[in-house]
CSV table of C-alpha atoms in Angstrom, one decimal:
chain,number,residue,atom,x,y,z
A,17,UNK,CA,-19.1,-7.9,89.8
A,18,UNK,CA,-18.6,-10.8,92.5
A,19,UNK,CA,-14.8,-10.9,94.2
A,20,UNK,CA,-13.4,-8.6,91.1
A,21,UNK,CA,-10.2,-8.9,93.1
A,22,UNK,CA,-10.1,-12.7,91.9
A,23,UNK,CA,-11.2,-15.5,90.4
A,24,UNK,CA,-11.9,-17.4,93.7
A,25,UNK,CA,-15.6,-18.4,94.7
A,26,UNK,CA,-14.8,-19.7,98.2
A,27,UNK,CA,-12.0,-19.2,100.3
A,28,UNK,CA,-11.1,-20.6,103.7
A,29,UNK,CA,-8.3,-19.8,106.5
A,30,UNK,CA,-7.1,-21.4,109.2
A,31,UNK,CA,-10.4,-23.5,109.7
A,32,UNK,CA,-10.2,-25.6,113.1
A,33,UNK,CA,-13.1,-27.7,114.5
A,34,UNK,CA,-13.4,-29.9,117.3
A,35,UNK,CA,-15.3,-32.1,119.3
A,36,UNK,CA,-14.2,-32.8,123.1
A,37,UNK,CA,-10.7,-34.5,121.8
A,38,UNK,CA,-12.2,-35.8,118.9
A,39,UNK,CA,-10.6,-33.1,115.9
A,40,UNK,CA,-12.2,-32.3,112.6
A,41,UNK,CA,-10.0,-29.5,111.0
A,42,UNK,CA,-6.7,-28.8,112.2
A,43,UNK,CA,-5.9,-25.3,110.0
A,44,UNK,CA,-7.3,-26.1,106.7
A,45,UNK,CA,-6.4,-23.2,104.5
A,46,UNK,CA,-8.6,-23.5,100.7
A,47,UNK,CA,-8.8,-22.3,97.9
A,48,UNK,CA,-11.9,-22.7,95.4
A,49,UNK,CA,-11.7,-20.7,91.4
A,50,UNK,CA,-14.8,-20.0,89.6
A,51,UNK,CA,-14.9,-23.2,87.0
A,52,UNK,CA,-12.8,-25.8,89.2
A,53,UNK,CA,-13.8,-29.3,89.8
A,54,UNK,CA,-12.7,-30.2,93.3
A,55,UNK,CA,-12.4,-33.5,94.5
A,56,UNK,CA,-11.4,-33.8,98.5
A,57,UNK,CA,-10.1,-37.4,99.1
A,58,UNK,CA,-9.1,-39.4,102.0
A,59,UNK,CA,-9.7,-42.0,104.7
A,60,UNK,CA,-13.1,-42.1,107.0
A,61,UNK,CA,-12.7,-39.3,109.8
A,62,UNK,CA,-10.0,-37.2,108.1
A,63,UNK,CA,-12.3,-34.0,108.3
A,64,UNK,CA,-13.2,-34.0,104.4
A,65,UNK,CA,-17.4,-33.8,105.1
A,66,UNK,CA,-16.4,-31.4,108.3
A,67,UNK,CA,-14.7,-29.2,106.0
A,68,UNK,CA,-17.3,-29.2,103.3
A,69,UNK,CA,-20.4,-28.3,105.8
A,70,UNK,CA,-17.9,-25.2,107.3
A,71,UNK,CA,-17.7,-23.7,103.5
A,72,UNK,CA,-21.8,-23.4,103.3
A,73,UNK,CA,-22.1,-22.5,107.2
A,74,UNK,CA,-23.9,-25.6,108.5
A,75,UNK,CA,-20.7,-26.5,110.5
A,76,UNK,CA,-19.2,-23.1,112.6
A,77,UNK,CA,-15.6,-23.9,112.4
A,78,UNK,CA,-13.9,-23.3,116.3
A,79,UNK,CA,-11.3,-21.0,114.2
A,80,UNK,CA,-10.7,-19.6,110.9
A,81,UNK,CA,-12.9,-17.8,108.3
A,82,UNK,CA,-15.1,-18.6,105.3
A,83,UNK,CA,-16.0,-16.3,102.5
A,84,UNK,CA,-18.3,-16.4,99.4
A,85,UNK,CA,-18.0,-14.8,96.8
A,86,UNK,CA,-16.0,-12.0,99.2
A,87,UNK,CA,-19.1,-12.6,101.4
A,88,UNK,CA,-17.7,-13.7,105.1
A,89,UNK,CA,-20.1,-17.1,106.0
A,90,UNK,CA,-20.6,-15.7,109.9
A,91,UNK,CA,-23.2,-17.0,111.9
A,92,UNK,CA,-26.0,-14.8,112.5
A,93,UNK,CA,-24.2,-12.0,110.1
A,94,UNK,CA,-26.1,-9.9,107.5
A,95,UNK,CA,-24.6,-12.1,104.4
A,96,UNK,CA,-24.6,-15.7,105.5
A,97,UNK,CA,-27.9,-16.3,103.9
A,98,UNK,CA,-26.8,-14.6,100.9
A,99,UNK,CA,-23.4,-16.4,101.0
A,100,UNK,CA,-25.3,-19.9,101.7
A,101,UNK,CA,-27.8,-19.4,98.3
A,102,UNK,CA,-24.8,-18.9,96.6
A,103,UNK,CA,-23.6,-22.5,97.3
A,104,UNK,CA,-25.7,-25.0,96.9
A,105,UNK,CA,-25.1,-28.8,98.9
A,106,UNK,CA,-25.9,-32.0,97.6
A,107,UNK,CA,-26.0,-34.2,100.6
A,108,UNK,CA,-25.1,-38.2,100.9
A,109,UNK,CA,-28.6,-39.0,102.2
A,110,UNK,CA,-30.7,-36.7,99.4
A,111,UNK,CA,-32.6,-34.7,102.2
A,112,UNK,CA,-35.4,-34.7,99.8
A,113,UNK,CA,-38.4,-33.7,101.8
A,114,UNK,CA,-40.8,-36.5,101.8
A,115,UNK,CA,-44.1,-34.8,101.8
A,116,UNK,CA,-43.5,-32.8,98.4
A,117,UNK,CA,-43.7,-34.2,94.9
A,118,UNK,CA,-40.4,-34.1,93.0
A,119,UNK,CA,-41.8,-31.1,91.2
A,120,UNK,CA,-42.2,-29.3,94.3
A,121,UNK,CA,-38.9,-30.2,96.3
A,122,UNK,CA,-37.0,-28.1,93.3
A,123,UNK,CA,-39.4,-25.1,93.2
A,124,UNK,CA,-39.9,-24.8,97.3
A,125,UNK,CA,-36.5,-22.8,97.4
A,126,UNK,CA,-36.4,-20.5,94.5
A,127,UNK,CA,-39.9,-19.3,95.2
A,128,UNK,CA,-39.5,-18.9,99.4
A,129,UNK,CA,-35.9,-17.6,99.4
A,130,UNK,CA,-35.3,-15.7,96.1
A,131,UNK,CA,-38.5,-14.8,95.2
A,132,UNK,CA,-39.4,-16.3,91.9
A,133,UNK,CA,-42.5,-16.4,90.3
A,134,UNK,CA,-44.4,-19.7,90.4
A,135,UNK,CA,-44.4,-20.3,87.0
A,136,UNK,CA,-40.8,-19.0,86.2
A,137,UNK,CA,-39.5,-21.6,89.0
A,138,UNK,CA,-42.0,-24.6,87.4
A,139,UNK,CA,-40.4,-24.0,84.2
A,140,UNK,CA,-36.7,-24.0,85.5
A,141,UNK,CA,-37.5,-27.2,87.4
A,142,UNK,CA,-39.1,-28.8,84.6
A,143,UNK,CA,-35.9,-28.0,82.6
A,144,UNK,CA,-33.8,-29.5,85.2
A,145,UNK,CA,-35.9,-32.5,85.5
A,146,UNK,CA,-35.2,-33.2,81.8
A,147,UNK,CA,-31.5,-32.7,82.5
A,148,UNK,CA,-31.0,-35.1,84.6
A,149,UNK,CA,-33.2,-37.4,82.9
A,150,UNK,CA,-36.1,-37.5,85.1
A,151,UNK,CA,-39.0,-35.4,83.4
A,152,UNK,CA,-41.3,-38.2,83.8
A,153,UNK,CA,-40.8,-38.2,88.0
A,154,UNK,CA,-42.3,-34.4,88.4
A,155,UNK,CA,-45.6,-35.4,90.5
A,156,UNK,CA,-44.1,-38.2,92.2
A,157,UNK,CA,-42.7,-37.7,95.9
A,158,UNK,CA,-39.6,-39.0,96.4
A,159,UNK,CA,-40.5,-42.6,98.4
A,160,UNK,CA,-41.5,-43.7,95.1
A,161,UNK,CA,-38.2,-43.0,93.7
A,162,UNK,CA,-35.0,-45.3,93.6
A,163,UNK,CA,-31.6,-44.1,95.2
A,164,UNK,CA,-30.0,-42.6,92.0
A,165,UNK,CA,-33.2,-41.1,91.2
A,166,UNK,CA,-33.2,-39.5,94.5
A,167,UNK,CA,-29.7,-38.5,94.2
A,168,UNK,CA,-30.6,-36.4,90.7
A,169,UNK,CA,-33.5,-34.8,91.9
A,170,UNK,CA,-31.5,-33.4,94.8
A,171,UNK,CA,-28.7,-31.8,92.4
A,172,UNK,CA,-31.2,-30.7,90.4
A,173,UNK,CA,-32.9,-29.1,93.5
A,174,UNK,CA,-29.1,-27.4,94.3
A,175,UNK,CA,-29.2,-26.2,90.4
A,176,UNK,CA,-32.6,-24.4,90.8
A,177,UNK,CA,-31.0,-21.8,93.0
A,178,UNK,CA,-28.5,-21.0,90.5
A,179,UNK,CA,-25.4,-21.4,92.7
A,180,UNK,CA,-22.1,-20.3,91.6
A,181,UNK,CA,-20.9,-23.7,93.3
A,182,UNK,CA,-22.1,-27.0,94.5
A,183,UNK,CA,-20.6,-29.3,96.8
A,184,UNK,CA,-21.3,-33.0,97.5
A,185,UNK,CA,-21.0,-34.4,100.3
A,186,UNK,CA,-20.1,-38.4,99.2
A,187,UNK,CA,-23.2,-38.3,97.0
A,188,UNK,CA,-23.3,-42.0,95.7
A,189,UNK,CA,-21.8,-44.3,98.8
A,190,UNK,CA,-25.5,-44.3,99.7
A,191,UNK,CA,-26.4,-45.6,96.5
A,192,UNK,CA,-26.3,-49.2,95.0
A,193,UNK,CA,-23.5,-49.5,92.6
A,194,UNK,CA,-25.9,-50.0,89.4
A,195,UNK,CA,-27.1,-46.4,90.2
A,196,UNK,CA,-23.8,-45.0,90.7
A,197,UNK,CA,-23.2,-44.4,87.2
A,198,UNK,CA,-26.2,-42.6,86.5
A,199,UNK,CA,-25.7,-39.9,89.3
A,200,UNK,CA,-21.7,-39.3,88.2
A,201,UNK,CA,-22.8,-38.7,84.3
A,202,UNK,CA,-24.9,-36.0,85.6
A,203,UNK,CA,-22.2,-34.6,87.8
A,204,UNK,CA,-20.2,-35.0,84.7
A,205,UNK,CA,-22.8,-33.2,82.9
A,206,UNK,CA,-22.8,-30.1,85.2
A,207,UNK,CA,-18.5,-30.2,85.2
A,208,UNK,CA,-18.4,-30.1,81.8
A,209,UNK,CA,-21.2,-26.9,81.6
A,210,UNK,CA,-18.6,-25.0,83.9
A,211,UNK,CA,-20.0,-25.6,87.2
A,212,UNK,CA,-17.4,-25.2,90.2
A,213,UNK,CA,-17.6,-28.0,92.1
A,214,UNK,CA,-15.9,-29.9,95.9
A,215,UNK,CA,-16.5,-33.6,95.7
A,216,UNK,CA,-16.5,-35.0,98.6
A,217,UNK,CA,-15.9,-38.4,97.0
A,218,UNK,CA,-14.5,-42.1,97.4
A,219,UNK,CA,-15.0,-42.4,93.6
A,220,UNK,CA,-10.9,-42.6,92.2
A,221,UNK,CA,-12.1,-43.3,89.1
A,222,UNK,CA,-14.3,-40.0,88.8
A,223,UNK,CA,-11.5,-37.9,90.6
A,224,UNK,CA,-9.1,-39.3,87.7
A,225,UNK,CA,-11.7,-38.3,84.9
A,226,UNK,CA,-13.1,-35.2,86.0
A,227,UNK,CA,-12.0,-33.4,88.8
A,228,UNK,CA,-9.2,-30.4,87.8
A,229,UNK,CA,-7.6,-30.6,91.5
A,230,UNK,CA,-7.2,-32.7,94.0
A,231,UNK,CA,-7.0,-32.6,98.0
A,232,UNK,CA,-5.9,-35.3,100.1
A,233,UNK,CA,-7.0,-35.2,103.8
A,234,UNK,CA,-6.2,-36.9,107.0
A,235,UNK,CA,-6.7,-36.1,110.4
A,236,UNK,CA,-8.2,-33.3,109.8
A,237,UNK,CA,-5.5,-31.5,107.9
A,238,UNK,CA,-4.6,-31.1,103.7
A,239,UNK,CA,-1.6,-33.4,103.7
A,240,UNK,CA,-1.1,-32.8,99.9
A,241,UNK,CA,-2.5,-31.2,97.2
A,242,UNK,CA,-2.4,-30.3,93.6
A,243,UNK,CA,-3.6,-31.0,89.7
A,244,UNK,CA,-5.6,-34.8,89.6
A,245,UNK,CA,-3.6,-35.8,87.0
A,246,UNK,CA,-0.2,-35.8,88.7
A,247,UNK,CA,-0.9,-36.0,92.1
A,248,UNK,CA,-2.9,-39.8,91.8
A,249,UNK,CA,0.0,-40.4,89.3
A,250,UNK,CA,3.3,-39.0,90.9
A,251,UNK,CA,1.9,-38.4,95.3
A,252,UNK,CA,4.9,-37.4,97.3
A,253,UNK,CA,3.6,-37.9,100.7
A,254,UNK,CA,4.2,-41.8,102.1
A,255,UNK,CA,0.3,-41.3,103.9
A,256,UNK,CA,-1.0,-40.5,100.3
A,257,UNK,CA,0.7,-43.1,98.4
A,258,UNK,CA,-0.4,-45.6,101.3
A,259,UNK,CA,-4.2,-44.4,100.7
A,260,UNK,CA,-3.6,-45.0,97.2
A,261,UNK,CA,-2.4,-48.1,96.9
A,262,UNK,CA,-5.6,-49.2,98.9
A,263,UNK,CA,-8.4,-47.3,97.0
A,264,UNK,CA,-7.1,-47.1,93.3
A,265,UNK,CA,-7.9,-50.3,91.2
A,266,UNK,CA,-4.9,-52.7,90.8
């Protein structure tokens, strides 16, 4: 049984990260429970994507720890790659690889890294595909796709790993805002299936509607924190309640 001590999939302490004087994470302790729907808001440069790529290892934070599932996310230690198939990333940009149909992008991983049969991982991503509503897009590569079907073939991707979380990184300010929708009923989709999830998001509306808890960030540090549903209603900080009189709808 994973982390029988709790019911936390990722944990972080006194994360700091910096850049010459530039800082990204100024002791961000967090917290993430098995089920949660995370959304991480704040202004541009507050450290919200630094903190994300230091939960899955792509970022090495200057200080502080990371574990998965009780599995410490160390580079070049024995469980990071265990730790980092555990958590799967959506990224802004889809990091789809070009060369691959769609069909392949979401069986390259499960076959290479975990060792999947061929056809048990063709079956798993031809059940994704239909999930997210693209079943008809398998043996196309992704230049033919638009941005929100890009976007949905890359969470599916995450989901053929099996993660016990995902996190997105801002996944639909690349996207045109008729495609928006489309990519945030899936994330919807996979909430409501029990899926713990950090959104990395400037989407209020989604935070209000979906997310359990929110964390608001700025320069570099958790300024405030708590359940969605009070803290966009009732924020005590003055910074938060700045932010939000700028982003939420009037």
């Amino acid at each position: 049984m994973h982390n029988a001590m709790s019911n936390t999939v990722i944990t972080a302490r006194g994360l700091h990260k910096r850049w010459g004087n530039v800082v990204g994470l100024d002791g961000v302790d967090l917290d993430i429970a098995r089920g949660e729907v995370l959304t991480i808001i704040g202004p541009s440069g507050s450290g919200k994507s630094t903190l994300l790529r230091c939960l899955n290892g792509l970022e090495i934070p200057d200080a502080g720890t990371v574990r998965v599932l009780d599995l410490p996310v160390v580079p070049g230690g024995r469980d990071i790659d265990t730790a980092r198939t555990r958590v799967g990333m959506v990224f802004q940009a889809f990091h789809l690889f070009p060369h691959l149909t769609v069909l392949e992008n979401l069986t390259l991983a499960p076959s290479l890294v975990s060792n999947v049969s061929a056809n048990s991982a063709q079956q798993t991503a031809r059940d994704l595909l239909e999930r997210v509503g693209l079943s008809d897009k398998s043996d196309v590569r992704p230049d033919a796709l638009s941005g929100g079907q890009k976007q949905r073939v890359a969470i599916a991707r995450a989901l053929a790993m099996r993660p016990d979380a995902l996190l997105f990184d801002e996944p639909t300010s690349a996207l045109d805002p008729e495609t928006v929708g489309e990519v945030l009923a899936v994330m919807r989709d996979i909430a409501d299936d029990g899926m713990t999830m950090a959104v990395v998001t400037h989407e209020m509306a989604f935070a209000r509607d979906v997310s359990t808890r929110t964390v608001f960030m700025d320069a570099g540090r958790i300024v405030e924190q708590g359940r969605t549903s009070e803290l966009l209603v009732t924020p005590t900080s003055a910074r938060l309640r700045d932010f939000l009189a700028r982003v939420l709808p009037r």
